[in-house]
Amino acid sequence: DGGITQSPKYLFRKEGQNVTLSCEQNLNHDAMYWYRQDPGQGLRLIYYSQIVNDFQKGDIAEGYSVSREKKESFPLTVTSAQKNPTAFYLCASSMRASGANVLTFGAGSRLTVL
Amino acid sequence: QQQVKQSPQSLIVQKGGISIINCAYENTAFDYFPWYQQFPGKGPALLIAIRPDVSEKKEGRFTISFNKSAKQFSLHIMDSQPGDSATYFCAAGFTSGTYKYIFGTGTRLKVLA
């Protein structure tokens, strides 16, 4: 079955540590995204990538970094510079179909900073 | 210009009732308006979407109403069921150019049995 796999599902981190969240898709989608979800704030875009080896900052990129070395993979690193990293992180991918950009989401990774 | 305002924040409906969630946008360049449904601990999934050249789109019990002049669109869930209890997000995006979406803040729907 095609889809997006995020890992780990739950992650605990001590303050000052970097952590990397994995996102892999087998949908052959060109674009991939990272969103952060906090209660009452909806989905906020962290980074997105439209093609391999290229990515753009979203609305809340500070304290995060990404890479896009392969079409299938778009890992997100939450660095120690991110002041409030505890959140639910969602990876998504998309392929334009019939003029629409339909997002497919993974199941998410919940990061808790201790 | 890039905001999408969604209301209400939470909604409680009796089984069989109609659930209505509203969204308003500012940027008239948006030309694609999807609704996503999210169950606890899961990622959102596309529910239904509309483009501004039509005023209404219906898929089963779910209907989007679109008012281009008012820059508003809404999701109606007819005959609401307990299984519809989830968080619903509206969004606005583009069918060409940038791949970015702007999401609303979400509505937590609870349908009472």
PDB file of N, CA and C in Angstrom, chain B residues 66-111:
ATOM      1  N   PHE B  66     -19.880  27.523  -0.966  1.00  0.00           N
ATOM      2  CA  PHE B  66     -18.828  28.501  -1.227  1.00  0.00           C
ATOM      3  C   PHE B  66     -19.450  29.825  -1.649  1.00  0.00           C
ATOM      4  N   ASN B  67     -19.068  30.900  -0.978  1.00  0.00           N
ATOM      5  CA  ASN B  67     -19.557  32.251  -1.291  1.00  0.00           C
ATOM      6  C   ASN B  67     -18.363  33.104  -1.674  1.00  0.00           C
ATOM      7  N   LYS B  68     -18.136  33.231  -2.986  1.00  0.00           N
ATOM      8  CA  LYS B  68     -16.945  33.919  -3.464  1.00  0.00           C
ATOM      9  C   LYS B  68     -16.956  35.398  -3.099  1.00  0.00           C
ATOM     10  N   SER B  69     -18.095  36.050  -3.205  1.00  0.00           N
ATOM     11  CA  SER B  69     -18.152  37.485  -2.935  1.00  0.00           C
ATOM     12  C   SER B  69     -17.878  37.786  -1.460  1.00  0.00           C
ATOM     13  N   ALA B  70     -18.315  36.897  -0.589  1.00  0.00           N
ATOM     14  CA  ALA B  70     -18.094  37.098   0.847  1.00  0.00           C
ATOM     15  C   ALA B  70     -16.765  36.509   1.305  1.00  0.00           C
ATOM     16  N   LYS B  71     -16.085  35.797   0.429  1.00  0.00           N
ATOM     17  CA  LYS B  71     -14.833  35.121   0.749  1.00  0.00           C
ATOM     18  C   LYS B  71     -15.014  34.176   1.938  1.00  0.00           C
ATOM     19  N   GLN B  72     -16.083  33.382   1.845  1.00  0.00           N
ATOM     20  CA  GLN B  72     -16.382  32.433   2.911  1.00  0.00           C
ATOM     21  C   GLN B  72     -16.761  31.082   2.316  1.00  0.00           C
ATOM     22  N   PHE B  73     -16.476  30.030   3.057  1.00  0.00           N
ATOM     23  CA  PHE B  73     -16.925  28.707   2.670  1.00  0.00           C
ATOM     24  C   PHE B  73     -17.202  27.901   3.936  1.00  0.00           C
ATOM     25  N   SER B  74     -18.096  26.948   3.796  1.00  0.00           N
ATOM     26  CA  SER B  74     -18.513  26.208   4.977  1.00  0.00           C
ATOM     27  C   SER B  74     -18.690  24.731   4.653  1.00  0.00           C
ATOM     28  N   LEU B  75     -18.545  23.928   5.697  1.00  0.00           N
ATOM     29  CA  LEU B  75     -18.756  22.480   5.606  1.00  0.00           C
ATOM     30  C   LEU B  75     -20.033  22.145   6.360  1.00  0.00           C
ATOM     31  N   HIS B  76     -20.929  21.426   5.683  1.00  0.00           N
ATOM     32  CA  HIS B  76     -22.152  20.955   6.312  1.00  0.00           C
ATOM     33  C   HIS B  76     -22.099  19.435   6.364  1.00  0.00           C
ATOM     34  N   ILE B  77     -22.317  18.882   7.547  1.00  0.00           N
ATOM     35  CA  ILE B  77     -22.394  17.433   7.705  1.00  0.00           C
ATOM     36  C   ILE B  77     -23.848  17.101   8.047  1.00  0.00           C
ATOM     37  N   MET B  78     -24.520  16.488   7.119  1.00  0.00           N
ATOM     38  CA  MET B  78     -25.922  16.126   7.319  1.00  0.00           C
ATOM     39  C   MET B  78     -26.007  14.804   8.074  1.00  0.00           C
ATOM     40  N   ASP B  79     -27.104  14.614   8.812  1.00  0.00           N
ATOM     41  CA  ASP B  79     -27.322  13.361   9.547  1.00  0.00           C
ATOM     42  C   ASP B  79     -26.034  12.964  10.286  1.00  0.00           C
ATOM     43  N   SER B  80     -25.512  13.855  11.095  1.00  0.00           N
ATOM     44  CA  SER B  80     -24.236  13.631  11.790  1.00  0.00           C
ATOM     45  C   SER B  80     -24.281  12.353  12.629  1.00  0.00           C
ATOM     46  N   GLN B  81     -23.176  11.615  12.611  1.00  0.00           N
ATOM     47  CA  GLN B  81     -23.060  10.339  13.306  1.00  0.00           C
ATOM     48  C   GLN B  81     -21.911  10.383  14.322  1.00  0.00           C
ATOM     49  N   PRO B  82     -21.977   9.576  15.366  1.00  0.00           N
ATOM     50  CA  PRO B  82     -20.877   9.552  16.340  1.00  0.00           C
ATOM     51  C   PRO B  82     -19.513   9.305  15.683  1.00  0.00           C
ATOM     52  N   GLY B  83     -19.487   8.534  14.604  1.00  0.00           N
ATOM     53  CA  GLY B  83     -18.240   8.275  13.885  1.00  0.00           C
ATOM     54  C   GLY B  83     -17.670   9.492  13.186  1.00  0.00           C
ATOM     55  N   ASP B  84     -18.470  10.569  13.092  1.00  0.00           N
ATOM     56  CA  ASP B  84     -17.977  11.818  12.512  1.00  0.00           C
ATOM     57  C   ASP B  84     -17.207  12.645  13.533  1.00  0.00           C
ATOM     58  N   SER B  85     -17.221  12.226  14.782  1.00  0.00           N
ATOM     59  CA  SER B  85     -16.520  12.964  15.840  1.00  0.00           C
ATOM     60  C   SER B  85     -15.028  12.991  15.523  1.00  0.00           C
ATOM     61  N   ALA B  86     -14.522  14.177  15.282  1.00  0.00           N
ATOM     62  CA  ALA B  86     -13.136  14.358  14.829  1.00  0.00           C
ATOM     63  C   ALA B  86     -12.856  15.851  14.823  1.00  0.00           C
ATOM     64  N   THR B  87     -11.633  16.196  14.459  1.00  0.00           N
ATOM     65  CA  THR B  87     -11.287  17.598  14.249  1.00  0.00           C
ATOM     66  C   THR B  87     -11.279  17.865  12.748  1.00  0.00           C
ATOM     67  N   TYR B  88     -11.895  18.969  12.360  1.00  0.00           N
ATOM     68  CA  TYR B  88     -12.007  19.325  10.949  1.00  0.00           C
ATOM     69  C   TYR B  88     -11.227  20.610  10.682  1.00  0.00           C
ATOM     70  N   PHE B  89     -10.438  20.582   9.623  1.00  0.00           N
ATOM     71  CA  PHE B  89      -9.645  21.739   9.223  1.00  0.00           C
ATOM     72  C   PHE B  89     -10.065  22.193   7.832  1.00  0.00           C
ATOM     73  N   CYS B  90     -10.296  23.479   7.668  1.00  0.00           N
ATOM     74  CA  CYS B  90     -10.426  24.015   6.323  1.00  0.00           C
ATOM     75  C   CYS B  90      -9.045  24.507   5.898  1.00  0.00           C
ATOM     76  N   ALA B  91      -8.875  24.681   4.614  1.00  0.00           N
ATOM     77  CA  ALA B  91      -7.604  25.164   4.097  1.00  0.00           C
ATOM     78  C   ALA B  91      -7.848  25.922   2.808  1.00  0.00           C
ATOM     79  N   ALA B  92      -6.853  26.708   2.435  1.00  0.00           N
ATOM     80  CA  ALA B  92      -6.902  27.447   1.172  1.00  0.00           C
ATOM     81  C   ALA B  92      -5.551  27.296   0.488  1.00  0.00           C
ATOM     82  N   GLY B  93      -5.598  27.083  -0.809  1.00  0.00           N
ATOM     83  CA  GLY B  93      -4.355  26.888  -1.553  1.00  0.00           C
ATOM     84  C   GLY B  93      -4.503  27.320  -2.995  1.00  0.00           C
ATOM     85  N   PHE B  94      -3.542  26.897  -3.787  1.00  0.00           N
ATOM     86  CA  PHE B  94      -3.481  27.314  -5.182  1.00  0.00           C
ATOM     87  C   PHE B  94      -3.370  26.097  -6.096  1.00  0.00           C
ATOM     88  N   THR B  95      -3.925  26.176  -7.269  1.00  0.00           N
ATOM     89  CA  THR B  95      -3.819  25.069  -8.219  1.00  0.00           C
ATOM     90  C   THR B  95      -2.630  25.239  -9.152  1.00  0.00           C
ATOM     91  N   SER B  96      -1.907  26.319  -9.023  1.00  0.00           N
ATOM     92  CA  SER B  96      -0.697  26.509  -9.813  1.00  0.00           C
ATOM     93  C   SER B  96       0.288  27.324  -8.994  1.00  0.00           C
ATOM     94  N   GLY B  97       1.553  27.268  -9.392  1.00  0.00           N
ATOM     95  CA  GLY B  97       2.544  28.044  -8.669  1.00  0.00           C
ATOM     96  C   GLY B  97       2.917  27.400  -7.348  1.00  0.00           C
ATOM     97  N   THR B  98       2.869  28.157  -6.269  1.00  0.00           N
ATOM     98  CA  THR B  98       3.309  27.662  -4.976  1.00  0.00           C
ATOM     99  C   THR B  98       2.497  26.463  -4.498  1.00  0.00           C
ATOM    100  N   TYR B  99       3.189  25.565  -3.815  1.00  0.00           N
ATOM    101  CA  TYR B  99       2.533  24.382  -3.297  1.00  0.00           C
ATOM    102  C   TYR B  99       1.979  24.608  -1.892  1.00  0.00           C
ATOM    103  N   LYS B 100       2.077  25.806  -1.342  1.00  0.00           N
ATOM    104  CA  LYS B 100       1.703  26.029   0.047  1.00  0.00           C
ATOM    105  C   LYS B 100       0.205  26.046   0.263  1.00  0.00           C
ATOM    106  N   TYR B 101      -0.204  25.557   1.448  1.00  0.00           N
ATOM    107  CA  TYR B 101      -1.562  25.661   1.933  1.00  0.00           C
ATOM    108  C   TYR B 101      -1.573  26.543   3.172  1.00  0.00           C
ATOM    109  N   ILE B 102      -2.685  27.221   3.393  1.00  0.00           N
ATOM    110  CA  ILE B 102      -2.925  27.898   4.661  1.00  0.00           C
ATOM    111  C   ILE B 102      -4.109  27.172   5.314  1.00  0.00           C
ATOM    112  N   PHE B 103      -3.893  26.711   6.554  1.00  0.00           N
ATOM    113  CA  PHE B 103      -4.929  25.966   7.253  1.00  0.00           C
ATOM    114  C   PHE B 103      -5.647  26.837   8.273  1.00  0.00           C
ATOM    115  N   GLY B 104      -6.920  26.531   8.489  1.00  0.00           N
ATOM    116  CA  GLY B 104      -7.653  27.114   9.603  1.00  0.00           C
ATOM    117  C   GLY B 104      -7.193  26.468  10.904  1.00  0.00           C
ATOM    118  N   THR B 105      -7.696  26.971  12.015  1.00  0.00           N
ATOM    119  CA  THR B 105      -7.246  26.525  13.335  1.00  0.00           C
ATOM    120  C   THR B 105      -7.939  25.249  13.805  1.00  0.00           C
ATOM    121  N   GLY B 106      -8.923  24.771  13.060  1.00  0.00           N
ATOM    122  CA  GLY B 106      -9.562  23.501  13.384  1.00  0.00           C
ATOM    123  C   GLY B 106     -10.822  23.647  14.214  1.00  0.00           C
ATOM    124  N   THR B 107     -11.741  22.703  14.027  1.00  0.00           N
ATOM    125  CA  THR B 107     -12.984  22.617  14.804  1.00  0.00           C
ATOM    126  C   THR B 107     -13.103  21.199  15.331  1.00  0.00           C
ATOM    127  N   ARG B 108     -13.208  21.092  16.652  1.00  0.00           N
ATOM    128  CA  ARG B 108     -13.374  19.771  17.260  1.00  0.00           C
ATOM    129  C   ARG B 108     -14.866  19.471  17.347  1.00  0.00           C
ATOM    130  N   LEU B 109     -15.300  18.480  16.585  1.00  0.00           N
ATOM    131  CA  LEU B 109     -16.718  18.095  16.534  1.00  0.00           C
ATOM    132  C   LEU B 109     -16.953  16.860  17.386  1.00  0.00           C
ATOM    133  N   LYS B 110     -17.990  16.943  18.217  1.00  0.00           N
ATOM    134  CA  LYS B 110     -18.419  15.768  18.977  1.00  0.00           C
ATOM    135  C   LYS B 110     -19.883  15.524  18.667  1.00  0.00           C
ATOM    136  N   VAL B 111     -20.190  14.336  18.191  1.00  0.00           N
ATOM    137  CA  VAL B 111     -21.567  13.961  17.892  1.00  0.00           C
ATOM    138  C   VAL B 111     -22.037  13.003  18.972  1.00  0.00           C
TER     139      VAL B 111
END
